[in-house]
Short mmCIF file of N, CA and C in Angstrom, two decimals:
data_model
loop_
_atom_site.label_atom_id
_atom_site.label_comp_id
_atom_site.label_asym_id
_atom_site.label_seq_id
_atom_site.Cartn_x
_atom_site.Cartn_y
_atom_site.Cartn_z
N UNK A 26 144.39 142.61 29.12
CA UNK A 26 143.41 141.93 28.42
C UNK A 26 142.82 141.83 26.98
N UNK A 27 142.52 141.11 26.60
CA UNK A 27 142.25 140.86 24.92
C UNK A 27 140.65 142.07 24.47
N UNK A 28 140.29 142.94 24.04
CA UNK A 28 138.65 143.16 24.22
C UNK A 28 138.08 142.62 22.34
N UNK A 29 136.97 141.13 22.25
CA UNK A 29 137.12 141.54 21.44
C UNK A 29 135.56 142.98 20.66
N UNK A 30 134.73 142.59 21.28
CA UNK A 30 134.07 144.22 20.88
C UNK A 30 133.76 145.78 22.07
N UNK A 31 133.00 145.77 21.73
CA UNK A 31 133.15 146.94 22.45
C UNK A 31 131.61 147.64 22.73
N UNK A 32 131.62 148.92 23.85
CA UNK A 32 130.22 149.03 23.75
C UNK A 32 129.42 147.82 24.65
N UNK A 33 128.02 148.38 24.65
CA UNK A 33 126.52 147.19 25.26
C UNK A 33 127.47 145.83 25.15
N UNK A 34 128.26 145.41 23.48
CA UNK A 34 128.58 143.99 23.48
C UNK A 34 129.89 143.20 23.59
N UNK A 35 130.36 144.99 24.71
CA UNK A 35 131.87 144.14 25.00
C UNK A 35 131.96 142.56 25.75
N UNK A 36 133.29 141.47 24.86
CA UNK A 36 134.01 140.45 25.18
C UNK A 36 135.10 140.55 25.65
N UNK A 37 135.63 140.09 27.17
CA UNK A 37 136.24 139.33 27.31
C UNK A 37 136.64 137.62 27.47
N UNK A 38 138.47 138.13 27.20
CA UNK A 38 138.25 136.57 27.19
C UNK A 38 138.13 136.00 29.06
N UNK A 39 137.59 134.97 28.48
CA UNK A 39 137.25 134.23 29.84
C UNK A 39 138.34 133.92 30.64
N UNK A 40 138.48 134.45 31.57
CA UNK A 40 139.15 133.80 33.28
C UNK A 40 138.81 132.66 33.90
N UNK A 41 139.36 131.64 33.87
CA UNK A 41 138.75 130.46 35.14
C UNK A 41 139.93 130.11 36.08
N UNK A 42 139.59 129.87 36.68
CA UNK A 42 140.82 129.55 37.68
C UNK A 42 141.91 130.16 38.11
N UNK A 43 141.96 131.99 37.75
CA UNK A 43 142.42 132.63 38.13
C UNK A 43 144.15 133.00 36.80
N UNK A 44 142.87 131.97 35.31
CA UNK A 44 143.88 132.02 34.06
C UNK A 44 143.15 131.77 32.73
N UNK A 45 144.24 133.17 31.58
CA UNK A 45 142.99 132.98 30.61
C UNK A 45 142.32 131.62 29.52
N UNK A 46 141.81 131.56 29.96
CA UNK A 46 140.52 130.59 28.35
C UNK A 46 140.97 130.81 27.28
N UNK A 47 142.52 130.09 26.48
CA UNK A 47 141.97 130.60 25.33
C UNK A 47 141.00 130.38 24.05
N UNK A 48 139.93 131.49 23.14
CA UNK A 48 139.09 131.09 21.96
C UNK A 48 138.01 130.99 22.76
N UNK A 49 137.57 132.16 23.69
CA UNK A 49 136.51 131.75 24.70
C UNK A 49 136.80 133.30 25.12
N UNK A 50 135.15 134.26 24.89
CA UNK A 50 134.91 134.98 25.42
C UNK A 50 133.24 135.26 26.15
N UNK A 51 134.30 135.87 27.06
CA UNK A 51 132.31 136.35 27.58
C UNK A 51 131.88 137.46 28.18
N UNK A 52 131.18 138.26 28.13
CA UNK A 52 129.53 139.01 28.38
C UNK A 52 129.50 140.30 29.75
N UNK A 53 129.33 140.82 30.36
CA UNK A 53 128.98 141.34 31.60
C UNK A 53 127.43 140.34 31.68
N UNK A 54 126.84 140.47 31.00
CA UNK A 54 125.64 139.49 30.53
C UNK A 54 125.79 138.45 30.40
N UNK A 55 127.05 137.45 30.13
CA UNK A 55 127.42 135.90 30.41
C UNK A 55 127.02 135.52 29.42
N UNK A 56 127.17 135.91 28.03
CA UNK A 56 127.30 135.16 26.91
C UNK A 56 128.21 135.53 26.72
N UNK A 57 128.53 133.85 25.69
CA UNK A 57 129.38 133.79 25.28
C UNK A 57 129.89 133.16 23.95
N UNK A 58 131.02 133.37 23.71
CA UNK A 58 131.26 132.82 22.40
C UNK A 58 133.03 132.74 22.57
N UNK A 59 132.78 131.33 21.32
CA UNK A 59 134.09 130.22 20.76
C UNK A 59 134.87 131.51 19.92
N UNK A 60 135.93 131.85 20.31
CA UNK A 60 136.62 132.41 18.29
C UNK A 60 136.99 130.66 17.98
N UNK A 61 136.75 129.81 18.21
CA UNK A 61 137.21 128.64 17.96
C UNK A 61 136.33 128.26 16.83
N UNK A 62 134.97 128.12 17.35
CA UNK A 62 133.82 127.48 16.74
C UNK A 62 133.61 129.05 15.65
N UNK A 63 133.74 130.51 16.29
CA UNK A 63 132.63 131.77 15.76
C UNK A 63 130.98 131.84 15.76
N UNK A 64 131.36 131.20 16.96
CA UNK A 64 129.88 131.43 17.33
C UNK A 64 129.69 131.49 18.27
N UNK A 65 128.47 132.01 18.55
CA UNK A 65 127.57 131.83 20.70
C UNK A 65 127.10 131.09 20.81
N UNK A 66 127.05 130.80 21.62
CA UNK A 66 127.94 129.50 22.56
C UNK A 66 126.53 129.03 23.46
N UNK A 67 125.70 128.27 22.86
CA UNK A 67 124.01 127.15 23.24
C UNK A 67 124.69 126.86 24.76
N UNK A 68 123.76 127.76 25.59
CA UNK A 68 123.78 127.39 27.20
C UNK A 68 122.94 126.34 27.02
N UNK A 69 122.18 125.53 28.40
CA UNK A 69 121.47 124.86 28.58
C UNK A 69 121.66 125.12 30.85
N UNK A 70 120.68 125.02 30.84
CA UNK A 70 120.49 124.51 32.26
C UNK A 70 120.81 123.50 33.06
N UNK A 71 121.99 123.25 34.15
CA UNK A 71 122.02 122.46 34.49
C UNK A 71 122.04 122.42 36.57
N UNK A 72 122.61 120.70 37.15
CA UNK A 72 122.03 121.77 38.46
C UNK A 72 120.93 120.59 38.90
N UNK A 73 120.39 120.69 40.38
CA UNK A 73 119.17 119.98 40.67
C UNK A 73 117.40 121.13 41.26
N UNK A 74 116.91 120.32 40.19
CA UNK A 74 116.01 121.56 39.85
C UNK A 74 115.08 121.31 41.63
N UNK A 75 115.20 120.24 41.93
CA UNK A 75 114.80 119.45 42.85
C UNK A 75 115.61 120.37 44.89
N UNK A 76 116.62 120.23 44.65
CA UNK A 76 117.07 121.00 45.71
C UNK A 76 117.21 122.91 45.34
N UNK A 77 116.47 123.34 45.79
CA UNK A 77 115.85 124.09 46.32
C UNK A 77 115.52 125.43 45.31
N UNK A 78 115.66 124.64 43.63
CA UNK A 78 115.34 124.82 42.85
C UNK A 78 117.13 125.51 42.24
N UNK A 79 117.93 123.87 42.61
CA UNK A 79 119.29 125.18 42.34
C UNK A 79 119.61 124.00 40.75
N UNK A 80 119.10 124.72 40.04
CA UNK A 80 119.83 125.18 38.59
C UNK A 80 120.26 126.56 37.80
N UNK A 81 121.48 126.39 37.42
CA UNK A 81 122.23 127.14 36.93
C UNK A 81 122.32 127.54 35.42
N UNK A 82 122.99 128.57 34.61
CA UNK A 82 123.09 128.07 33.27
C UNK A 82 124.66 127.45 33.12
N UNK A 83 124.13 126.87 33.06
CA UNK A 83 125.99 126.13 32.42
C UNK A 83 126.42 125.96 30.19
N UNK A 84 127.37 126.15 30.43
CA UNK A 84 128.07 126.23 28.79
C UNK A 84 128.91 124.99 28.99
N UNK A 85 129.97 124.40 27.43
CA UNK A 85 130.28 123.47 27.44
C UNK A 85 132.23 124.25 26.61
N UNK A 86 133.00 124.44 27.78
CA UNK A 86 134.22 124.95 27.20
C UNK A 86 135.07 124.36 27.29
N UNK A 87 135.80 123.95 26.66
CA UNK A 87 137.42 123.00 26.06
C UNK A 87 136.54 121.66 26.78
N UNK A 88 135.39 121.12 26.58
CA UNK A 88 135.75 120.02 26.99
C UNK A 88 134.65 120.11 29.18
N UNK A 89 134.62 120.99 28.95
CA UNK A 89 134.25 121.52 30.56
C UNK A 89 132.48 121.98 30.79
N UNK A 90 132.16 120.62 31.61
CA UNK A 90 130.98 121.99 32.30
C UNK A 90 131.01 122.95 32.97
N UNK A 91 129.96 123.80 32.15
CA UNK A 91 131.08 125.80 33.23
C UNK A 91 129.72 126.14 34.10
N UNK A 92 129.38 126.61 34.82
CA UNK A 92 128.98 127.61 35.45
C UNK A 92 129.06 128.79 35.08
N UNK A 93 128.25 129.65 34.16
CA UNK A 93 127.85 130.59 33.61
C UNK A 93 128.21 131.83 33.63
N UNK A 94 127.53 132.03 35.50
CA UNK A 94 127.39 132.96 37.21
C UNK A 94 129.05 132.65 37.17
N UNK A 95 129.55 131.97 37.59
CA UNK A 95 130.94 131.89 37.84
C UNK A 95 132.20 131.78 36.98
N UNK A 96 132.21 132.50 35.37
CA UNK A 96 133.35 132.73 34.37
C UNK A 96 132.74 133.67 34.78
N UNK A 97 130.97 134.72 34.47
CA UNK A 97 131.02 135.77 34.73
C UNK A 97 132.14 136.64 35.74
N UNK A 98 132.20 136.58 36.95
CA UNK A 98 132.50 136.82 37.82
C UNK A 98 133.88 136.77 37.87
N UNK A 99 134.48 135.21 37.69
CA UNK A 99 135.89 135.34 37.32
C UNK A 99 136.34 136.73 36.74
N UNK A 100 135.56 136.94 35.87
CA UNK A 100 136.44 137.39 33.70
C UNK A 100 136.16 138.76 34.59
N UNK A 101 134.83 139.65 34.98
CA UNK A 101 134.32 141.23 35.43
C UNK A 101 134.60 141.12 36.31
N UNK A 102 134.64 140.57 37.41
CA UNK A 102 134.60 140.58 39.18
C UNK A 102 135.80 140.33 39.36
N UNK A 103 136.88 140.15 39.43
CA UNK A 103 137.37 138.66 40.97
C UNK A 103 137.66 139.62 41.13
N UNK A 104 137.73 137.79 42.28
CA UNK A 104 137.49 137.73 43.90
C UNK A 104 139.03 138.32 45.08
N UNK A 105 140.11 139.04 44.23
CA UNK A 105 141.43 139.65 44.48
C UNK A 105 140.67 140.94 44.69
N UNK A 106 140.17 141.98 43.51
CA UNK A 106 139.80 142.78 43.27
C UNK A 106 137.88 143.42 44.39
N UNK A 107 137.62 141.79 44.39
CA UNK A 107 135.86 142.17 45.22
C UNK A 107 135.81 141.12 45.52
N UNK A 108 136.51 141.37 46.92
CA UNK A 108 136.08 139.45 48.11
C UNK A 108 135.08 139.86 48.45
N UNK A 109 134.88 138.88 48.84
CA UNK A 109 133.58 139.26 50.14
C UNK A 109 133.65 140.02 50.57
N UNK A 110 132.42 140.29 50.85
CA UNK A 110 132.78 141.84 51.60
C UNK A 110 132.71 142.13 53.49
N UNK A 111 132.65 141.74 54.64
CA UNK A 111 132.75 141.45 55.33
C UNK A 111 134.82 140.68 55.52
N UNK A 112 135.79 140.06 54.13
CA UNK A 112 136.65 140.04 54.25
C UNK A 112 137.81 141.96 53.39
N UNK A 113 136.71 142.14 53.31
CA UNK A 113 137.65 143.36 52.11
C UNK A 113 138.60 144.21 52.99
N UNK A 114 137.56 144.23 54.33
CA UNK A 114 138.74 145.14 54.30
C UNK A 114 140.54 144.89 55.25
N UNK A 115 140.65 143.45 55.11
CA UNK A 115 141.38 142.75 55.27
C UNK A 115 142.07 141.95 54.50
N UNK A 116 142.17 142.26 53.00
CA UNK A 116 141.93 140.81 52.34
C UNK A 116 143.15 141.50 52.16
N UNK A 117 143.72 142.78 51.50
CA UNK A 117 145.20 143.00 51.55
C UNK A 117 146.06 142.92 51.78
N UNK A 118 145.92 141.78 53.87
CA UNK A 118 147.08 142.15 54.85
C UNK A 118 147.59 140.53 54.41
N UNK A 119 145.90 139.78 54.17
CA UNK A 119 145.48 138.48 53.99
C UNK A 119 146.88 137.98 53.73
N UNK A 120 148.01 136.59 54.80
CA UNK A 120 148.63 135.95 54.03
C UNK A 120 147.66 134.96 52.41
N UNK A 121 148.83 134.94 51.85
CA UNK A 121 148.12 133.99 50.31
C UNK A 121 147.77 133.07 50.72
N UNK A 122 148.01 132.37 51.51
CA UNK A 122 147.41 130.88 51.44
C UNK A 122 145.56 131.48 52.27
N UNK A 123 145.16 132.19 52.78
CA UNK A 123 144.33 132.16 53.18
C UNK A 123 143.16 132.40 51.64
N UNK A 124 144.02 133.28 50.42
CA UNK A 124 143.29 133.84 49.93
C UNK A 124 143.11 133.27 48.56
N UNK A 125 143.65 131.29 49.12
CA UNK A 125 143.74 131.45 47.85
C UNK A 125 142.48 129.62 48.23
N UNK A 126 142.44 129.25 49.52
CA UNK A 126 141.18 129.26 50.49
C UNK A 126 140.07 129.73 49.77
N UNK A 127 140.27 131.10 50.08
CA UNK A 127 138.79 131.73 49.67
C UNK A 127 138.25 131.62 47.81
N UNK A 128 139.24 131.44 47.56
CA UNK A 128 139.03 132.03 46.35
C UNK A 128 138.88 130.26 45.70
N UNK A 129 138.76 129.61 46.69
CA UNK A 129 138.59 128.12 45.82
C UNK A 129 137.23 127.36 46.78
N UNK A 130 136.66 128.84 47.81
CA UNK A 130 135.41 127.76 48.09
C UNK A 130 134.96 129.35 48.76
N UNK A 131 134.07 129.89 47.19
CA UNK A 131 134.05 131.50 48.00
C UNK A 131 132.55 130.85 47.08
N UNK A 132 131.57 131.35 47.01
CA UNK A 132 130.42 131.24 46.04
C UNK A 132 129.86 132.12 45.50
N UNK A 133 128.98 132.10 43.73
CA UNK A 133 128.66 133.60 43.41
C UNK A 133 127.46 133.44 44.62
N UNK A 134 127.00 134.47 44.63
CA UNK A 134 125.69 135.24 44.91
C UNK A 134 123.75 136.11 44.17
N UNK A 135 123.99 135.18 43.31
CA UNK A 135 122.53 136.05 43.47
C UNK A 135 121.61 136.91 43.76
N UNK A 136 122.20 138.06 43.82
CA UNK A 136 121.72 139.45 44.61
C UNK A 136 119.73 139.38 44.66
N UNK A 137 119.80 139.45 43.63
CA UNK A 137 118.64 139.62 43.31
C UNK A 137 117.40 138.41 43.21
N UNK A 138 118.59 137.33 43.52
CA UNK A 138 117.37 136.24 43.75
C UNK A 138 117.73 135.62 42.67
N UNK A 139 117.50 135.66 41.24
CA UNK A 139 117.03 135.40 39.78
C UNK A 139 118.45 134.13 40.04
N UNK A 140 118.21 133.70 39.56
CA UNK A 140 119.18 132.27 39.02
C UNK A 140 119.75 132.39 37.63
N UNK A 141 119.15 132.89 36.52
CA UNK A 141 119.26 133.41 34.91
C UNK A 141 119.40 134.39 35.09
N UNK A 142 119.47 135.34 36.24
CA UNK A 142 119.79 136.95 35.62
C UNK A 142 121.31 136.41 36.28
N UNK A 143 122.38 136.67 35.38
CA UNK A 143 124.08 136.59 35.54
C UNK A 143 125.08 137.75 35.04
N UNK A 144 124.17 138.92 34.81
CA UNK A 144 125.20 140.25 34.71
C UNK A 144 126.16 141.00 36.58
N UNK A 145 126.93 140.90 35.22
CA UNK A 145 128.00 141.24 36.35
C UNK A 145 127.34 141.57 37.50
N UNK A 146 126.58 142.90 37.34
CA UNK A 146 126.47 143.87 38.22
C UNK A 146 125.19 143.04 39.43
N UNK A 147 124.83 142.72 39.03
CA UNK A 147 123.86 141.73 39.94
C UNK A 147 124.23 140.58 40.39
N UNK A 148 125.47 140.17 40.96
CA UNK A 148 126.33 139.42 41.15
C UNK A 148 126.76 140.22 41.93
N UNK A 149 127.32 138.82 44.05
CA UNK A 149 129.11 139.51 44.07
C UNK A 149 128.89 137.79 44.87
N UNK A 150 130.12 138.36 45.41
CA UNK A 150 131.74 136.40 46.02
C UNK A 150 131.21 137.04 47.41
N UNK A 151 130.12 135.51 47.57
CA UNK A 151 129.82 135.78 48.95
C UNK A 151 130.70 134.25 50.54
N UNK A 152 130.72 133.87 51.02
CA UNK A 152 131.21 132.69 51.43
C UNK A 152 129.88 131.50 51.46
N UNK A 153 130.23 130.39 51.71
CA UNK A 153 128.97 129.25 51.77
C UNK A 153 128.35 129.44 51.98
N UNK A 154 127.82 129.78 53.87
CA UNK A 154 127.71 130.62 54.98
C UNK A 154 126.74 130.96 53.94
N UNK A 155 127.02 132.13 53.94
CA UNK A 155 126.35 133.84 52.95
C UNK A 155 124.74 133.49 51.99
N UNK A 156 125.80 132.14 51.62
CA UNK A 156 124.99 132.34 50.04
C UNK A 156 123.89 130.67 50.77
N UNK A 157 124.21 130.14 51.53
CA UNK A 157 123.15 129.09 51.46
C UNK A 157 121.76 129.42 51.78
N UNK A 158 121.02 128.78 52.22
CA UNK A 158 119.69 129.28 51.39
C UNK A 158 118.97 129.74 52.69
N UNK A 159 119.52 128.47 53.68
CA UNK A 159 118.25 129.25 54.82
C UNK A 159 118.51 130.47 55.72
N UNK A 160 120.26 130.55 56.00
CA UNK A 160 120.65 132.09 56.14
C UNK A 160 120.15 132.88 55.45
N UNK A 161 119.93 132.30 54.08
CA UNK A 161 119.29 134.27 53.35
C UNK A 161 117.56 134.28 53.72
N UNK A 162 117.73 133.56 54.05
CA UNK A 162 115.78 133.13 54.52
C UNK A 162 115.59 133.80 55.51
N UNK A 163 116.61 133.21 56.74
CA UNK A 163 116.44 134.31 57.52
C UNK A 163 116.71 135.18 58.27
N UNK A 164 117.48 135.43 57.17
CA UNK A 164 118.28 136.88 57.34
C UNK A 164 117.13 137.90 56.31
N UNK A 165 116.50 137.40 55.74
CA UNK A 165 116.10 138.73 54.88
C UNK A 165 114.19 138.50 55.45
N UNK A 166 113.59 138.21 56.42
CA UNK A 166 112.77 138.44 57.04
C UNK A 166 112.88 139.59 58.51
#
């Protein structure tokens, strides 16, 4: 893994779908840098704000709109080393086909409920059910 900077502003090369993305780097807080354009990329809000305020920070990487929280998690806290809590004990023994299904269906949960906070330490991998608005609401009461 290539580190562009160190310390509080450490950047790692972006990983998306388990592959390194050439020319793009991300910090633990979600700042995305392009060596192609030699600049920090501008982020904007994307999604559906009328659906439980379902809007997240997005950025364009190689012409593809990408959720910042997803690339932060895939880069800094890969699911193979940090599976959803209820799968953690069985992850290493699980068949590869199961692991691939989880990789493709897992969601990123903002633990503190703040979708603007994309710091890796305040997010976790969860199942779709765990990320469901009604599930969260009923389990927090």
